[in-house]
């Protein structure tokens, strides 16, 4: 039995601490916040999308190739069914939505029940839990860490597991500073980068706040009418400062990368009719239904609140009938209906991402044990690793699986 210090009481740290204690180690868990699992508690809008349904192969397919290769051993050792079985034994029943996302049964504060279950597991296994304990420095150099500082207090152990998470939502305790310390110790790491974040726009539409665009795809290109860089099918919701919703979150990392390289341009494309056939349909409608308002026609494709301002911007009067629509106006209507310009994005904020991309290079870590290569007593797990999955329970599963591997000392 050896003494192990786990830093970070989130998804990965709780599992790592419980696992190490279950294997007979004397475990001290240090958490900066006054309570454990603060980010877990706000996950899934407070409902906590614990994991995703399906065999490990399907889960791995959701991650980038290098990340999937890295996650394979730890996910197989502690997969989604193992997580759910553990929670079930602690009284947390779950259900799977049609889209494969797994949640605790709908009850107020259900995310809190998940935290309580992991906390109870850790306590029962004998983990010493210390909250309000922010580690302020690491001491030592490869191949051994000699200790940690909590301000003036120095703590030592035979092994250390760092599970301090990413750098988004800093108010939940994750400020990302541990990555800087690791780099100073020579550990290779990628800088934090925003992902799964809302996208602010250069020309936001606060009047459209809350309006959704549905059934199409958000497209990212290198400027108006320029090369398409990426697209994601799904809804977009207007916010005061830009756009959010599933498609915006998934495209936020690519948008920020494109924006930093040159120009990024966003549009929302309807997938129903290609522009050519919609144009023909509109011409036919001009003949058969000449008194129909252009505004009424456009409302078939776009939310009502958007129609009048968009017509105005296109130089069309809201009382204009189809019979009076000039050719350029017809083109403008078809363009708006099929590929609505949202314009240039502003800087995507790291702080507002559900996950922070970047972190410890996966090549520097043994994927079976989470041990840092070149170090004898130091392991890293969870979002501190350079892993970022899509929305859907994948990120928590990655934290649970890598935490389990790190705690298997
Ligand atoms: C709003 C939001 C919703 C989300 N919803 C989901 C979801 O539904 N499903 C999903 O799969 N993922 C979701 N995620 C992502 C998921 O929550 C994270 O990927 C996951 O919590 C990462 O686990 P972790 O243990 O690595 O880090 P965290 O859970 O962030 O835990 C790290 C802990 O380390 C502590 N810490 C940091 N530095 C120190 C220090 N120096 N000393 C001591 N302690 C320290 C922090 O206080 C924190 O408690 C969401 C994220 C956000 C922000």
Short mmCIF file of C-alpha atoms and ligand atoms in Angstrom, two decimals:
data_model
loop_
_atom_site.label_atom_id
_atom_site.label_comp_id
_atom_site.label_asym_id
_atom_site.label_seq_id
_atom_site.Cartn_x
_atom_site.Cartn_y
_atom_site.Cartn_z
CA UNK A 1 0.00 0.00 0.00
CA UNK A 2 1.36 3.44 -0.89
CA UNK A 3 0.24 6.98 -0.31
CA UNK A 4 -1.37 8.58 -3.37
CA UNK A 5 -2.42 12.19 -3.83
CA UNK A 6 -5.10 12.94 -6.40
CA UNK A 7 -5.45 16.60 -7.39
CA UNK A 8 -8.89 17.61 -8.66
CA UNK A 9 -12.24 16.33 -7.41
CA UNK A 10 -14.14 16.28 -10.70
CA UNK A 11 -15.23 13.33 -12.83
CA UNK A 12 -11.74 11.95 -13.48
CA UNK A 13 -10.30 12.67 -10.01
CA UNK A 14 -13.23 11.12 -8.11
CA UNK A 15 -13.01 7.91 -10.13
CA UNK A 16 -9.19 7.80 -9.87
CA UNK A 17 -9.32 8.30 -6.09
CA UNK A 18 -12.07 5.70 -5.57
CA UNK A 19 -10.24 3.18 -7.76
CA UNK A 20 -6.84 3.67 -6.08
CA UNK A 21 -8.40 3.41 -2.61
CA UNK A 22 -10.34 0.28 -3.61
CA UNK A 23 -7.02 -1.26 -4.57
CA UNK A 24 -5.74 -0.62 -1.05
CA UNK A 25 -3.81 2.63 -1.40
CA UNK A 26 -4.02 5.46 1.11
CA UNK A 27 -5.56 8.22 -1.01
CA UNK A 28 -5.81 11.94 -0.34
CA UNK A 29 -8.03 13.85 -2.79
CA UNK A 30 -7.42 17.61 -3.00
CA UNK A 31 -10.11 19.81 -4.51
CA UNK A 32 -9.83 23.58 -4.87
CA UNK A 33 -13.56 24.24 -4.57
CA UNK A 34 -15.55 24.08 -1.36
CA UNK A 35 -17.32 21.03 -2.77
CA UNK A 36 -16.65 18.21 -5.18
CA UNK A 37 -17.72 17.86 -8.81
CA UNK A 38 -18.75 21.46 -9.46
CA UNK A 39 -18.50 21.09 -13.26
CA UNK A 40 -20.29 17.75 -13.14
CA UNK A 41 -23.16 19.45 -11.33
CA UNK A 42 -23.73 21.92 -14.19
CA UNK A 43 -23.16 19.35 -16.92
CA UNK A 44 -26.00 18.66 -19.34
CA UNK A 45 -27.81 21.76 -18.07
CA UNK A 46 -27.82 20.27 -14.54
CA UNK A 47 -29.14 16.93 -15.79
CA UNK A 48 -25.71 15.42 -16.51
CA UNK A 49 -25.33 13.53 -19.76
CA UNK A 50 -23.23 10.85 -18.05
CA UNK A 51 -22.16 8.89 -21.09
CA UNK A 52 -23.25 7.69 -24.52
CA UNK A 53 -24.97 4.42 -25.37
CA UNK A 54 -23.35 1.78 -27.57
CA UNK A 55 -20.31 -0.49 -27.74
CA UNK A 56 -16.85 1.01 -27.11
CA UNK A 57 -16.17 0.98 -30.85
CA UNK A 58 -19.06 3.38 -31.48
CA UNK A 59 -18.02 5.68 -28.66
CA UNK A 60 -14.44 5.79 -29.90
CA UNK A 61 -15.64 6.68 -33.41
CA UNK A 62 -16.92 10.01 -32.03
CA UNK A 63 -13.38 11.16 -31.20
CA UNK A 64 -10.59 12.28 -33.53
CA UNK A 65 -8.49 9.30 -34.65
CA UNK A 66 -5.45 9.90 -32.42
CA UNK A 67 -7.70 10.48 -29.41
CA UNK A 68 -9.68 7.30 -30.13
CA UNK A 69 -6.46 5.28 -30.39
CA UNK A 70 -5.33 6.67 -27.05
CA UNK A 71 -8.68 6.09 -25.33
CA UNK A 72 -9.19 2.51 -26.54
CA UNK A 73 -7.44 0.63 -23.67
CA UNK A 74 -8.91 2.73 -20.85
CA UNK A 75 -12.40 2.73 -22.36
CA UNK A 76 -12.36 -1.04 -22.71
CA UNK A 77 -11.20 -1.38 -19.09
CA UNK A 78 -13.96 0.91 -17.76
CA UNK A 79 -16.65 1.49 -20.36
CA UNK A 80 -20.08 3.09 -20.33
CA UNK A 81 -21.83 0.00 -18.98
CA UNK A 82 -19.29 -0.23 -16.12
CA UNK A 83 -19.96 3.42 -15.21
CA UNK A 84 -23.72 2.93 -15.33
CA UNK A 85 -23.59 -0.31 -13.33
CA UNK A 86 -21.50 1.41 -10.65
CA UNK A 87 -24.00 4.27 -10.45
CA UNK A 88 -26.96 1.90 -10.42
CA UNK A 89 -25.52 0.11 -7.39
CA UNK A 90 -25.38 3.54 -5.71
CA UNK A 91 -29.06 4.11 -6.46
CA UNK A 92 -28.69 6.30 -9.58
CA UNK A 93 -31.02 4.88 -12.21
CA UNK A 94 -30.49 6.12 -15.76
CA UNK A 95 -32.27 6.22 -19.10
CA UNK A 96 -31.12 6.56 -22.69
CA UNK A 97 -32.59 9.14 -25.01
CA UNK A 98 -33.33 8.40 -28.67
CA UNK A 99 -30.08 10.12 -29.64
CA UNK A 100 -28.04 7.73 -27.47
CA UNK A 101 -27.32 10.18 -24.64
CA UNK A 102 -27.57 8.64 -21.17
CA UNK A 103 -28.92 10.68 -18.23
CA UNK A 104 -29.97 9.96 -14.66
CA UNK A 105 -33.76 9.56 -14.39
CA UNK A 106 -35.36 13.02 -14.51
CA UNK A 107 -35.34 14.34 -11.00
CA UNK A 108 -34.48 17.79 -9.68
CA UNK A 109 -30.72 18.07 -9.21
CA UNK A 110 -30.01 14.83 -11.00
CA UNK A 111 -26.42 15.85 -11.81
CA UNK A 112 -25.90 16.29 -8.06
CA UNK A 113 -26.96 12.67 -7.53
CA UNK A 114 -24.13 11.52 -9.80
CA UNK A 115 -21.60 13.55 -7.80
CA UNK A 116 -23.05 12.26 -4.52
CA UNK A 117 -22.71 8.66 -5.77
CA UNK A 118 -19.05 9.07 -6.68
CA UNK A 119 -18.36 10.93 -3.44
CA UNK A 120 -19.96 8.13 -1.44
CA UNK A 121 -17.98 5.50 -3.35
CA UNK A 122 -14.74 7.36 -2.63
CA UNK A 123 -15.57 7.81 1.06
CA UNK A 124 -16.49 4.17 1.52
CA UNK A 125 -13.26 3.09 -0.14
CA UNK A 126 -11.43 5.20 2.46
CA UNK A 127 -10.40 8.24 0.40
CA UNK A 128 -9.51 11.25 2.54
CA UNK A 129 -11.36 14.15 0.91
CA UNK A 130 -10.02 17.65 1.33
CA UNK A 131 -11.99 20.48 -0.26
CA UNK A 132 -11.00 24.16 -0.38
CA UNK A 133 -7.49 22.91 -1.14
CA UNK A 134 -6.00 24.55 -4.23
CA UNK A 135 -2.57 23.23 -5.18
CA UNK A 136 -0.34 26.20 -5.95
CA UNK A 137 2.84 24.52 -7.22
CA UNK A 138 4.43 21.20 -8.14
CA UNK A 139 7.88 20.35 -6.76
CA UNK A 140 10.39 17.99 -8.35
CA UNK A 141 11.75 17.18 -11.75
CA UNK A 142 11.68 14.17 -14.05
CA UNK A 143 11.69 11.32 -13.27
CA UNK A 144 10.10 12.09 -9.86
CA UNK A 145 7.67 14.58 -8.42
CA UNK A 146 8.76 15.36 -4.84
CA UNK A 147 5.66 17.11 -3.59
CA UNK A 148 2.91 19.67 -3.95
CA UNK A 149 2.35 23.03 -2.37
CA UNK A 150 -0.93 24.26 -0.95
CA UNK A 151 0.28 27.82 -0.41
CA UNK A 152 2.79 27.30 2.41
CA UNK A 153 1.90 23.68 3.15
CA UNK A 154 3.95 20.98 1.47
CA UNK A 155 2.37 17.58 0.84
CA UNK A 156 4.20 14.48 -0.30
CA UNK A 157 3.20 11.02 -1.49
CA UNK A 158 4.61 8.06 -3.34
CA UNK A 159 2.42 8.71 -6.37
CA UNK A 160 0.52 11.69 -7.75
CA UNK A 161 -2.47 11.79 -10.07
CA UNK A 162 -3.33 15.12 -11.67
CA UNK A 163 -7.01 15.43 -12.62
CA UNK A 164 -7.38 19.19 -12.68
CA UNK A 165 -9.54 19.40 -15.79
CA UNK A 166 -9.41 21.96 -18.60
CA UNK A 167 -9.49 25.75 -18.66
CA UNK A 168 -13.06 26.64 -19.58
CA UNK A 169 -15.70 27.79 -17.09
CA UNK A 170 -12.93 28.99 -14.73
CA UNK A 171 -15.61 29.80 -12.13
CA UNK A 172 -15.99 26.02 -11.66
CA UNK A 173 -12.39 25.82 -10.42
CA UNK A 174 -10.69 24.93 -13.68
CA UNK A 175 -8.21 27.67 -14.46
CA UNK A 176 -5.81 25.52 -16.47
CA UNK A 177 -2.70 26.59 -14.53
CA UNK A 178 -1.49 23.02 -13.92
CA UNK A 179 -0.81 22.61 -17.64
CA UNK A 180 1.62 25.54 -17.45
CA UNK A 181 3.46 23.94 -14.53
CA UNK A 182 3.72 20.64 -16.39
CA UNK A 183 5.15 22.39 -19.42
CA UNK A 184 7.71 24.08 -17.20
CA UNK A 185 8.69 20.56 -16.05
CA UNK A 186 9.25 19.57 -19.68
CA UNK A 187 5.97 17.75 -20.26
CA UNK A 188 4.84 18.26 -23.89
CA UNK A 189 1.44 19.89 -24.12
CA UNK A 190 -0.82 21.72 -26.53
CA UNK A 191 -2.09 25.15 -25.45
CA UNK A 192 -5.72 25.39 -24.38
CA UNK A 193 -8.07 26.12 -27.26
CA UNK A 194 -11.81 26.88 -27.22
CA UNK A 195 -14.25 24.21 -28.31
CA UNK A 196 -17.96 23.39 -27.84
CA UNK A 197 -18.52 27.10 -27.22
CA UNK A 198 -21.11 29.58 -28.50
CA UNK A 199 -19.84 31.69 -31.39
CA UNK A 200 -20.03 35.49 -31.11
CA UNK A 201 -20.69 37.26 -34.41
CA UNK A 202 -19.25 40.53 -35.74
CA UNK A 203 -22.80 41.60 -36.46
CA UNK A 204 -24.95 39.93 -33.80
CA UNK A 205 -28.73 40.13 -33.96
CA UNK A 206 -29.87 40.68 -30.36
CA UNK A 207 -33.46 41.13 -31.59
CA UNK A 208 -33.42 37.50 -32.73
CA UNK A 209 -32.29 36.12 -29.36
CA UNK A 210 -33.94 32.75 -28.75
CA UNK A 211 -34.93 32.15 -32.39
CA UNK A 212 -33.78 28.79 -33.79
CA UNK A 213 -32.76 27.74 -37.27
CA UNK A 214 -33.64 24.07 -37.72
CA UNK A 215 -33.32 21.22 -40.16
CA UNK A 216 -30.23 22.51 -41.95
CA UNK A 217 -26.51 22.76 -41.45
CA UNK A 218 -24.14 25.42 -40.23
CA UNK A 219 -21.42 26.02 -42.79
CA UNK A 220 -17.97 27.47 -42.30
CA UNK A 221 -16.11 28.89 -45.28
CA UNK A 222 -13.06 31.00 -45.97
CA UNK A 223 -15.17 34.08 -46.83
CA UNK A 224 -18.46 34.86 -48.59
CA UNK A 225 -18.84 32.52 -51.58
CA UNK A 226 -15.37 31.05 -50.89
CA UNK A 227 -14.13 27.49 -50.26
CA UNK A 228 -16.17 25.46 -47.74
CA UNK A 229 -14.03 24.47 -44.73
CA UNK A 230 -16.51 22.51 -42.63
CA UNK A 231 -20.20 21.97 -41.99
CA UNK A 232 -22.28 20.51 -39.18
CA UNK A 233 -25.92 19.44 -39.50
CA UNK A 234 -28.06 20.55 -36.56
CA UNK A 235 -29.90 23.45 -34.98
CA UNK A 236 -28.55 26.91 -34.31
CA UNK A 237 -30.02 29.34 -31.77
CA UNK A 238 -29.46 33.09 -31.88
CA UNK A 239 -28.08 34.61 -28.68
CA UNK A 240 -27.60 38.24 -27.73
CA UNK A 241 -24.06 38.23 -29.08
CA UNK A 242 -24.08 35.54 -31.75
CA UNK A 243 -25.14 31.92 -32.12
CA UNK A 244 -25.29 28.83 -29.95
CA UNK A 245 -27.04 25.44 -30.24
CA UNK A 246 -25.61 22.05 -31.22
CA UNK A 247 -24.26 23.00 -34.65
CA UNK A 248 -22.59 26.17 -33.37
CA UNK A 249 -20.94 24.33 -30.47
CA UNK A 250 -19.59 21.59 -32.72
CA UNK A 251 -18.24 24.05 -35.28
CA UNK A 252 -16.78 26.49 -32.75
CA UNK A 253 -13.28 25.00 -32.65
CA UNK A 254 -12.99 24.91 -36.46
CA UNK A 255 -14.39 28.45 -36.65
CA UNK A 256 -11.79 29.81 -34.24
CA UNK A 257 -8.96 27.99 -36.04
CA UNK A 258 -10.14 29.40 -39.40
CA UNK A 259 -10.60 32.87 -37.93
CA UNK A 260 -7.04 32.90 -36.59
CA UNK A 261 -5.66 31.82 -39.97
CA UNK A 262 -7.54 34.23 -42.23
CA UNK A 263 -11.21 35.00 -42.74
CA UNK A 264 -13.99 32.81 -41.44
CA UNK A 265 -17.54 33.11 -42.71
CA UNK A 266 -20.68 31.38 -41.44
CA UNK A 267 -23.96 30.60 -43.14
CA UNK A 268 -26.93 28.40 -42.25
CA UNK A 269 -27.96 26.22 -45.17
CA UNK A 270 -31.34 24.64 -45.58
CA UNK A 271 -30.97 21.05 -46.72
CA UNK A 272 -34.48 20.83 -48.15
CA UNK A 273 -34.14 22.25 -51.66
CA UNK A 274 -31.03 23.05 -53.66
CA UNK A 275 -31.02 26.71 -54.81
CA UNK A 276 -31.64 25.82 -58.48
CA UNK A 277 -34.84 23.88 -57.79
CA UNK A 278 -36.06 26.44 -55.25
CA UNK A 279 -35.51 29.15 -57.85
CA UNK A 280 -37.62 27.20 -60.36
CA UNK A 281 -40.29 26.65 -57.72
CA UNK A 282 -40.34 30.38 -56.93
CA UNK A 283 -40.67 31.28 -60.61
CA UNK A 284 -43.59 28.84 -60.91
CA UNK A 285 -45.19 30.38 -57.82
CA UNK A 286 -44.82 33.86 -59.33
CA UNK A 287 -46.98 32.64 -62.21
CA UNK A 288 -49.55 30.64 -60.22
CA UNK A 289 -49.76 32.79 -57.10
CA UNK A 290 -48.70 36.32 -58.18
CA UNK A 291 -50.36 38.12 -55.28
CA UNK A 292 -48.53 36.11 -52.61
CA UNK A 293 -46.30 38.34 -50.49
CA UNK A 294 -42.57 37.73 -50.79
CA UNK A 295 -42.52 37.84 -46.97
CA UNK A 296 -45.08 35.02 -46.74
CA UNK A 297 -43.08 32.93 -49.19
CA UNK A 298 -39.86 33.42 -47.19
CA UNK A 299 -41.62 32.45 -43.95
CA UNK A 300 -41.91 28.92 -45.28
CA UNK A 301 -38.15 28.65 -44.95
CA UNK A 302 -37.11 31.01 -42.18
CA UNK A 303 -38.52 31.93 -38.74
CA UNK A 304 -41.04 34.77 -38.92
CA UNK A 305 -38.99 37.14 -36.75
CA UNK A 306 -36.14 37.11 -39.25
CA UNK A 307 -38.14 37.71 -42.39
CA UNK A 308 -38.91 41.43 -42.26
CA UNK A 309 -35.40 42.61 -41.31
CA UNK A 310 -33.86 40.30 -43.91
CA UNK A 311 -36.16 41.62 -46.63
CA UNK A 312 -35.32 45.16 -45.60
CA UNK A 313 -31.62 44.43 -45.80
CA UNK A 314 -32.12 42.93 -49.28
CA UNK A 315 -33.84 46.16 -50.32
CA UNK A 316 -37.29 44.53 -50.59
CA UNK A 317 -40.47 46.00 -49.20
CA UNK A 318 -42.45 43.74 -46.86
CA UNK A 319 -45.62 44.42 -48.85
CA UNK A 320 -44.06 43.34 -52.12
CA UNK A 321 -45.99 40.68 -54.02
CA UNK A 322 -44.30 37.93 -55.97
CA UNK A 323 -45.56 39.38 -59.27
CA UNK A 324 -43.55 42.58 -58.64
CA UNK A 325 -40.39 40.80 -57.57
CA UNK A 326 -37.46 41.72 -59.83
CA UNK A 327 -34.97 39.04 -60.90
CA UNK A 328 -32.34 40.25 -58.40
CA UNK A 329 -34.97 40.17 -55.64
CA UNK A 330 -35.90 36.61 -56.58
CA UNK A 331 -32.24 35.59 -56.35
CA UNK A 332 -31.94 37.31 -52.97
CA UNK A 333 -34.98 35.41 -51.64
CA UNK A 334 -33.61 32.08 -52.84
CA UNK A 335 -30.20 32.83 -51.32
CA UNK A 336 -31.72 33.74 -47.97
CA UNK A 337 -33.93 30.64 -47.96
CA UNK A 338 -31.14 28.23 -48.89
CA UNK A 339 -27.98 29.70 -47.34
CA UNK A 340 -28.61 32.41 -44.78
CA UNK A 341 -25.47 34.51 -44.17
CA UNK A 342 -24.57 34.84 -40.49
CA UNK A 343 -21.34 36.58 -41.28
CA UNK A 344 -17.93 36.80 -39.67
CA UNK A 345 -17.37 35.38 -36.20
CA UNK A 346 -15.59 37.14 -33.38
CA UNK A 347 -13.08 35.41 -31.09
CA UNK A 348 -14.63 32.20 -29.71
CA UNK A 349 -14.22 32.43 -25.93
CA UNK A 350 -12.21 29.66 -24.25
CA UNK A 351 -14.04 30.37 -20.99
CA UNK A 352 -17.47 29.48 -22.42
CA UNK A 353 -16.58 26.13 -24.02
CA UNK A 354 -18.08 22.97 -22.54
CA UNK A 355 -14.62 21.55 -22.98
CA UNK A 356 -11.16 23.01 -23.51
CA UNK A 357 -9.24 21.44 -26.38
CA UNK A 358 -5.49 21.18 -25.85
CA UNK A 359 -3.76 19.68 -22.82
CA UNK A 360 -1.03 17.13 -22.18
CA UNK A 361 0.18 15.53 -25.43
CA UNK A 362 -1.23 12.04 -25.74
CA UNK A 363 2.13 10.79 -26.99
CA UNK A 364 3.62 11.69 -23.59
CA UNK A 365 1.22 9.40 -21.71
CA UNK A 366 0.90 5.60 -21.45
CA UNK A 367 -2.71 4.95 -22.54
CA UNK A 368 -3.03 1.90 -20.28
CA UNK A 369 -1.97 3.60 -17.03
CA UNK A 370 -2.05 7.36 -17.73
CA UNK A 371 1.56 7.47 -16.44
CA UNK A 372 3.57 10.33 -17.89
CA UNK A 373 6.45 8.92 -19.90
CA UNK A 374 9.79 9.68 -18.30
CA UNK A 375 8.20 10.01 -14.85
CA UNK A 376 8.04 7.29 -12.19
CA UNK A 377 5.30 8.62 -9.95
CA UNK A 378 3.13 11.00 -11.97
CA UNK A 379 -0.11 10.31 -13.82
CA UNK A 380 -2.58 12.60 -15.57
CA UNK A 381 -6.20 12.01 -16.54
CA UNK A 382 -9.45 13.65 -17.64
CA UNK A 383 -9.70 16.90 -19.52
CA UNK A 384 -6.12 17.80 -18.60
CA UNK A 385 -5.24 15.41 -21.43
CA UNK A 386 -5.41 16.64 -25.03
CA UNK A 387 -8.81 15.03 -25.57
CA UNK A 388 -12.02 16.76 -26.62
CA UNK A 389 -15.02 14.76 -27.75
CA UNK A 390 -18.29 16.07 -29.17
CA UNK A 391 -21.40 16.83 -27.13
CA UNK A 392 -23.25 13.68 -26.07
CA UNK A 393 -21.68 12.25 -22.90
CA UNK A 394 -18.35 11.45 -24.56
CA UNK A 395 -16.28 13.87 -22.52
CA UNK A 396 -17.46 12.60 -19.16
CA UNK A 397 -16.94 9.03 -20.31
CA UNK A 398 -13.37 9.92 -21.34
CA UNK A 399 -12.83 11.45 -17.89
CA UNK A 400 -14.25 8.37 -16.11
CA UNK A 401 -12.23 5.90 -18.21
CA UNK A 402 -8.91 7.73 -17.98
CA UNK A 403 -9.52 8.36 -14.25
CA UNK A 404 -10.08 4.64 -13.70
CA UNK A 405 -6.85 3.81 -15.55
CA UNK A 406 -4.89 6.41 -13.56
CA UNK A 407 -6.24 5.05 -10.27
CA UNK A 408 -5.32 1.47 -11.16
CA UNK A 409 -1.90 1.65 -9.50
C1 LIG B 1 -21.58 23.77 -18.95
C2 LIG B 1 -20.97 22.41 -19.21
C3 LIG B 1 -21.79 21.33 -19.49
C4 LIG B 1 -21.21 20.09 -19.77
N1 LIG B 1 -22.05 19.03 -20.00
C5 LIG B 1 -21.51 17.80 -20.24
C6 LIG B 1 -22.34 16.66 -20.38
O1 LIG B 1 -23.56 16.73 -20.19
N2 LIG B 1 -21.75 15.47 -20.70
C7 LIG B 1 -20.38 15.36 -20.88
O2 LIG B 1 -19.91 14.27 -21.20
N3 LIG B 1 -19.57 16.41 -20.66
C8 LIG B 1 -20.10 17.62 -20.34
N4 LIG B 1 -19.28 18.67 -20.08
C9 LIG B 1 -17.81 18.44 -20.09
C10 LIG B 1 -17.41 17.69 -18.80
O3 LIG B 1 -18.06 18.30 -17.70
C11 LIG B 1 -15.89 17.72 -18.60
O4 LIG B 1 -15.27 17.26 -19.76
C12 LIG B 1 -15.49 16.87 -17.41
O5 LIG B 1 -16.08 17.39 -16.23
C13 LIG B 1 -14.00 16.79 -17.25
O6 LIG B 1 -13.72 16.07 -16.08
P1 LIG B 1 -12.37 16.32 -15.28
O7 LIG B 1 -12.47 15.53 -14.03
O8 LIG B 1 -11.21 16.12 -16.16
O9 LIG B 1 -12.40 17.86 -14.93
P2 LIG B 1 -13.40 18.64 -13.95
O10 LIG B 1 -14.67 17.94 -13.81
O11 LIG B 1 -13.43 20.03 -14.46
O12 LIG B 1 -12.65 18.58 -12.55
C14 LIG B 1 -11.40 19.18 -12.33
C15 LIG B 1 -11.37 19.63 -10.89
O13 LIG B 1 -10.03 20.00 -10.55
C16 LIG B 1 -10.09 21.09 -9.66
N5 LIG B 1 -8.81 21.83 -9.74
C17 LIG B 1 -8.32 22.50 -10.79
N6 LIG B 1 -7.12 23.02 -10.50
C18 LIG B 1 -6.85 22.64 -9.22
C19 LIG B 1 -5.77 22.90 -8.34
N7 LIG B 1 -4.71 23.64 -8.71
N8 LIG B 1 -5.80 22.37 -7.08
C20 LIG B 1 -6.87 21.62 -6.67
N9 LIG B 1 -7.95 21.37 -7.48
C21 LIG B 1 -7.92 21.88 -8.74
C22 LIG B 1 -11.25 21.92 -10.17
O14 LIG B 1 -11.76 22.75 -9.16
C23 LIG B 1 -12.24 20.85 -10.63
O15 LIG B 1 -13.19 20.55 -9.64
C24 LIG B 1 -19.81 19.92 -19.77
C25 LIG B 1 -18.99 21.00 -19.45
C26 LIG B 1 -19.57 22.24 -19.17
C27 LIG B 1 -18.67 23.39 -18.82
#
